[in-house]
Amino acid sequence: MPTAPNRRAVAVILLIPLLVTLALWAFAWPAARTAPRDLPVGVAGPASAAQQLEQRFEQRAGAFDVHRFDDEAAARTAIEDRVVYGAVVATPQGPHLLTASAASPVVAQLLREAVTASAPEGAPVRVTDVVAAPPGDPRGSVLGASMLPLALAGMAAGSVVTLLGLRGARAALTLVASASLAGIAVTAIAHNWLGAFAGDWWAEAGALTLTVLAIGSAVAGLATLLGPRGIGLGALLMVLLGNSFSGVTSAPQLLPEPVGTIGQLLPPGAGGSLLRSVAFFDGSAAGGAVLTLSLWSLAGLAAVLFVRRTPSPAPEAPAAPAREPALTG
């Protein structure tokens, strides 16, 4: 039996379990270790009462990053600017919890449970959702489910551009045009049909376009630099790690370190943060995500535009066997 097919069979036998293990680690490990880690929250009210609230948060070492505000108005502004996920205001009637389910329904529920558990027995806890998730998607399911299709769309664009042999300006224009149409289509579905987004329509389409462009450009750029192996590396970074480390279904601060930080440096995580900012918070705290996505897009497009891969030389045809001259009589 030939050795080459044997080697390929062994490679497949070993590769499939390796990929399954890697995928399970990437998706299941962060989900199993979800917990607050330096989660930004606020306290407000009179100094003595606010200090007591702050001490209750600090009892869980490393779980919360507590910000002090003078009053409820300042705490509300910080929530709307995405400085904190929520805040507790000390009032004569008891603690008043301010949340933002649009920022993360998971965090909003976590804060509600934490404040209720730490409140004095019998003290009512009033809860106000400062930036509520839209009625069409109260649990944020659509936004959480949108990242994988966006990653697949970017992967498809970068892979097809590479496999079709498009180069230079034609490849760059193809990536930009496909990302733009994908952004418009997804916005039409999520905003107009499902009612899951509540921000400016064109800002949402721009955020989705930039996300798909960053992923597609990165994949095409890696393929330009590394050949077909670049597509595999792009799939690993954008789909497997980028999607599972994005924190879009919960919050980056709920993922184990350094997963939360890595996820925000990859296009799916940055795209999820940018989309949440423009869809619910009028673009607040969107600068870092825009910068991350722009760098990925520019780096990938630069590789597509300016890097020229020298094709590998074609194997030489085997020389025809020499023929002996015919014997003459």
XYZ file of C-alpha atoms in Angstrom:
329
model
C 0.000 0.000 0.000
C 1.464 3.447 -0.889
C 2.926 5.410 2.029
C 1.498 8.813 0.962
C -2.199 7.821 1.429
C -1.259 6.235 4.757
C 0.298 9.466 5.942
C -2.730 11.482 4.851
C -5.063 9.096 6.673
C -3.015 9.349 9.867
C -3.005 13.149 9.546
C -6.810 13.219 9.300
C -7.194 10.806 12.222
C -5.034 13.039 14.427
C -6.269 16.398 13.110
C -9.991 15.902 13.759
C -9.650 15.186 17.513
C -7.203 18.087 17.774
C -9.681 20.484 16.168
C -12.530 19.233 18.345
C -10.404 19.680 21.477
C -9.363 23.173 20.428
C -12.951 24.192 19.649
C -14.217 22.810 22.956
C -11.475 24.661 24.825
C -12.180 27.922 22.993
C -15.957 27.855 23.511
C -16.555 25.846 26.678
C -13.715 27.042 28.920
C -14.674 30.764 28.894
C -18.345 29.856 29.358
C -17.560 27.591 32.319
C -15.427 30.280 33.995
C -17.819 33.213 33.591
C -17.504 35.557 36.574
C -16.956 39.297 37.149
C -13.330 40.408 36.855
C -12.744 44.122 37.436
C -16.283 44.752 36.227
C -16.850 48.550 36.190
C -19.694 49.542 38.528
C -20.552 52.738 40.349
C -21.802 53.880 43.731
C -23.406 57.227 44.498
C -24.971 59.064 47.365
C -23.864 60.584 50.671
C -20.223 59.843 51.475
C -20.832 57.499 54.417
C -23.549 55.483 52.696
C -21.618 55.312 49.410
C -18.544 54.081 51.278
C -20.535 51.220 52.768
C -21.789 50.242 49.319
C -18.244 50.398 47.974
C -16.972 48.149 50.761
C -19.629 45.553 49.944
C -18.445 45.428 46.345
C -14.812 45.251 47.423
C -15.471 42.235 49.628
C -15.219 40.201 46.444
C -11.574 40.909 45.705
C -10.875 41.526 42.024
C -14.506 41.140 40.968
C -15.538 44.795 40.666
C -13.872 48.051 39.685
C -15.832 50.575 41.760
C -16.305 54.179 40.593
C -17.587 56.831 43.012
C -20.145 59.397 41.815
C -21.642 62.379 43.598
C -25.280 61.700 42.816
C -27.710 59.661 40.759
C -27.497 62.010 37.755
C -23.737 61.519 37.499
C -24.152 57.752 37.791
C -26.755 57.748 35.015
C -24.434 59.744 32.759
C -21.607 57.272 33.381
C -23.871 54.375 32.423
C -25.002 56.122 29.236
C -21.350 56.853 28.357
C -20.444 53.178 28.926
C -18.037 54.019 31.734
C -19.794 51.567 34.069
C -22.300 48.762 33.549
C -24.480 49.870 36.445
C -24.509 51.781 39.710
C -26.027 51.624 43.177
C -27.399 54.859 44.621
C -27.800 55.125 48.400
C -31.182 56.686 49.263
C -33.144 57.058 52.522
C -35.583 54.443 51.199
C -32.818 51.915 50.532
C -30.445 51.076 47.684
C -31.511 52.108 44.187
C -29.882 49.996 41.474
C -29.303 51.482 38.030
C -28.626 48.951 35.276
C -28.234 48.896 31.481
C -29.595 45.701 29.984
C -28.593 47.020 26.542
C -24.943 46.875 27.648
C -25.296 43.291 28.849
C -28.425 41.514 30.095
C -26.148 39.046 31.893
C -24.385 41.807 33.831
C -27.694 43.510 34.630
C -29.022 40.291 36.159
C -25.739 39.696 38.009
C -25.858 43.167 39.595
C -29.498 42.730 40.555
C -28.703 39.486 42.356
C -25.565 40.874 44.032
C -27.238 44.045 45.321
C -30.334 42.204 46.489
C -28.232 39.653 48.376
C -26.110 42.326 50.090
C -28.986 44.648 51.013
C -30.136 44.719 54.658
C -32.829 42.184 55.395
C -36.230 43.563 54.548
C -34.841 46.587 52.683
C -36.438 46.938 49.251
C -34.149 47.306 46.247
C -35.545 49.546 43.529
C -34.206 48.765 40.025
C -34.187 51.145 37.071
C -33.033 50.075 33.617
C -31.336 53.256 32.394
C -30.537 51.947 28.885
C -32.945 49.119 28.268
C -32.629 46.526 25.543
C -35.214 47.039 22.773
C -38.552 45.221 23.070
C -37.740 43.223 19.937
C -34.693 41.665 21.611
C -34.963 42.060 25.400
C -32.284 39.428 26.113
C -29.785 40.645 23.524
C -29.990 37.339 21.682
C -29.855 38.813 18.175
C -26.719 40.826 18.813
C -25.063 37.824 20.451
C -26.010 35.538 17.587
C -24.895 37.990 14.893
C -21.138 37.678 15.411
C -20.738 34.166 14.017
C -22.555 34.965 10.729
C -20.466 38.143 10.400
C -17.270 36.174 10.970
C -18.349 33.583 8.400
C -19.223 36.349 5.914
C -15.789 37.890 6.301
C -14.133 34.493 6.025
C -16.079 33.750 2.853
C -15.164 37.092 1.279
C -11.462 36.733 2.022
C -11.359 33.100 0.920
C -13.254 33.637 -2.340
C -11.110 36.628 -3.282
C -8.044 34.461 -2.745
C -9.297 31.348 -4.502
C -10.492 33.333 -7.522
C -7.018 34.780 -7.878
C -8.101 38.431 -7.531
C -5.206 40.767 -6.864
C -4.506 44.438 -6.231
C -7.209 47.075 -6.515
C -9.760 44.588 -7.892
C -9.424 42.419 -4.777
C -9.612 45.424 -2.436
C -12.733 46.808 -4.139
C -14.343 43.364 -4.011
C -13.724 43.124 -0.265
C -15.099 46.622 0.396
C -18.183 46.104 -1.783
C -19.067 42.704 -0.316
C -18.622 44.010 3.247
C -20.837 47.017 2.503
C -23.649 44.900 1.086
C -23.374 42.468 4.020
C -23.584 45.348 6.501
C -26.661 46.794 4.801
C -28.384 43.406 4.596
C -27.764 42.527 8.255
C -28.926 45.964 9.411
C -32.123 45.639 7.403
C -32.856 42.284 9.039
C -31.838 43.108 12.625
C -33.074 46.703 12.770
C -36.143 46.812 10.534
C -37.462 43.260 10.675
C -36.439 41.946 14.117
C -36.370 45.300 15.947
C -33.207 44.261 17.780
C -31.258 47.517 17.232
C -32.376 50.979 18.282
C -29.648 53.332 17.055
C -28.949 55.262 13.878
C -29.542 52.951 10.909
C -26.521 54.013 8.878
C -24.226 53.996 11.897
C -25.224 50.390 12.561
C -24.673 49.494 8.901
C -21.255 51.164 9.051
C -20.273 49.209 12.171
C -21.319 45.921 10.576
C -19.552 46.806 7.325
C -16.313 47.637 9.137
C -16.503 44.359 11.077
C -16.942 42.217 7.953
C -14.271 44.221 6.113
C -11.756 43.747 8.937
C -12.295 39.975 8.941
C -12.322 39.588 5.156
C -9.281 41.821 4.643
C -7.338 39.994 7.333
C -8.061 36.602 5.775
C -7.196 37.796 2.267
C -4.046 39.486 3.546
C -2.895 36.377 5.387
C -3.538 34.301 2.279
C -1.497 36.774 0.225
C 1.416 36.492 2.640
C 1.227 32.780 3.471
C -0.647 31.193 0.602
C -3.532 28.766 1.271
C -2.265 28.282 4.822
C -3.289 31.880 5.492
C -6.950 30.957 5.046
C -6.616 28.308 7.757
C -4.885 30.759 10.073
C -7.603 33.313 9.381
C -10.304 30.782 10.258
C -8.515 30.012 13.518
C -8.190 33.678 14.489
C -11.508 35.053 13.273
C -14.011 32.225 13.662
C -12.677 29.967 16.392
C -10.854 32.349 18.738
C -12.416 35.639 17.680
C -16.002 34.473 18.030
C -15.565 32.505 21.250
C -13.430 35.215 22.915
C -15.629 38.136 21.823
C -17.697 38.309 25.023
C -20.629 39.600 22.984
C -23.122 37.253 24.662
C -22.084 38.373 28.158
C -19.292 40.944 28.636
C -15.511 40.912 28.157
C -15.066 41.484 31.904
C -16.872 38.222 32.639
C -14.388 36.093 30.694
C -11.207 34.652 32.220
C -8.032 36.586 31.561
C -6.457 37.051 29.133
C -9.389 35.831 27.031
C -11.422 39.012 27.519
C -8.522 41.243 26.483
C -7.542 39.100 23.489
C -11.137 39.015 22.289
C -11.347 42.806 22.123
C -8.198 42.909 19.995
C -9.756 40.622 17.354
C -12.389 41.868 14.882
C -15.386 39.873 16.198
C -14.947 41.204 19.746
C -14.242 44.749 18.614
C -17.142 44.555 16.165
C -19.542 43.432 18.887
C -18.496 46.302 21.156
C -18.800 48.830 18.332
C -22.223 47.556 17.308
C -23.494 47.741 20.888
C -22.204 51.313 21.199
C -23.864 52.608 18.031
C -27.058 50.567 18.425
C -27.862 51.578 22.008
C -25.461 54.250 23.343
C -25.212 56.843 20.518
C -21.648 55.778 19.777
C -20.261 56.220 23.301
C -16.952 54.413 23.976
C -16.682 53.360 20.323
C -13.219 54.805 19.655
C -11.156 51.787 20.710
C -13.246 49.351 18.682
C -13.116 51.578 15.580
C -9.332 51.800 15.887
C -8.955 48.009 16.224
C -11.179 47.250 13.233
C -9.516 49.959 11.128
C -6.036 48.579 11.814
C -7.073 45.062 10.821
C -8.754 46.377 7.664
C -5.831 48.580 6.622
C -3.242 45.872 7.280
C -5.172 43.298 5.258
C -5.907 45.670 2.374
C -2.281 46.813 2.301
C -1.143 43.214 1.929
C -3.664 42.604 -0.847
C -2.709 45.806 -2.678
C 1.067 45.888 -2.373
C 2.370 42.370 -1.692
C 3.106 40.317 -4.764
C 3.629 36.629 -4.193
C 5.991 35.007 -6.654
C 4.314 31.895 -8.010
C 6.133 28.696 -7.296
C 7.898 27.397 -10.383
C 6.036 24.709 -12.257
C 7.619 21.299 -12.054
C 9.700 20.490 -15.056
C 8.258 17.930 -17.416
C 10.221 14.697 -17.387
C 12.573 14.406 -20.304
C 11.517 12.013 -23.009
C 13.557 8.828 -22.940
C 16.302 8.772 -25.486
C 15.564 6.529 -28.399
C 18.286 4.434 -29.886
C 18.768 4.907 -33.572
C 17.346 2.128 -35.634
C 19.827 -0.457 -36.652
C 20.685 -0.304 -40.249
C 21.297 -3.337 -42.250
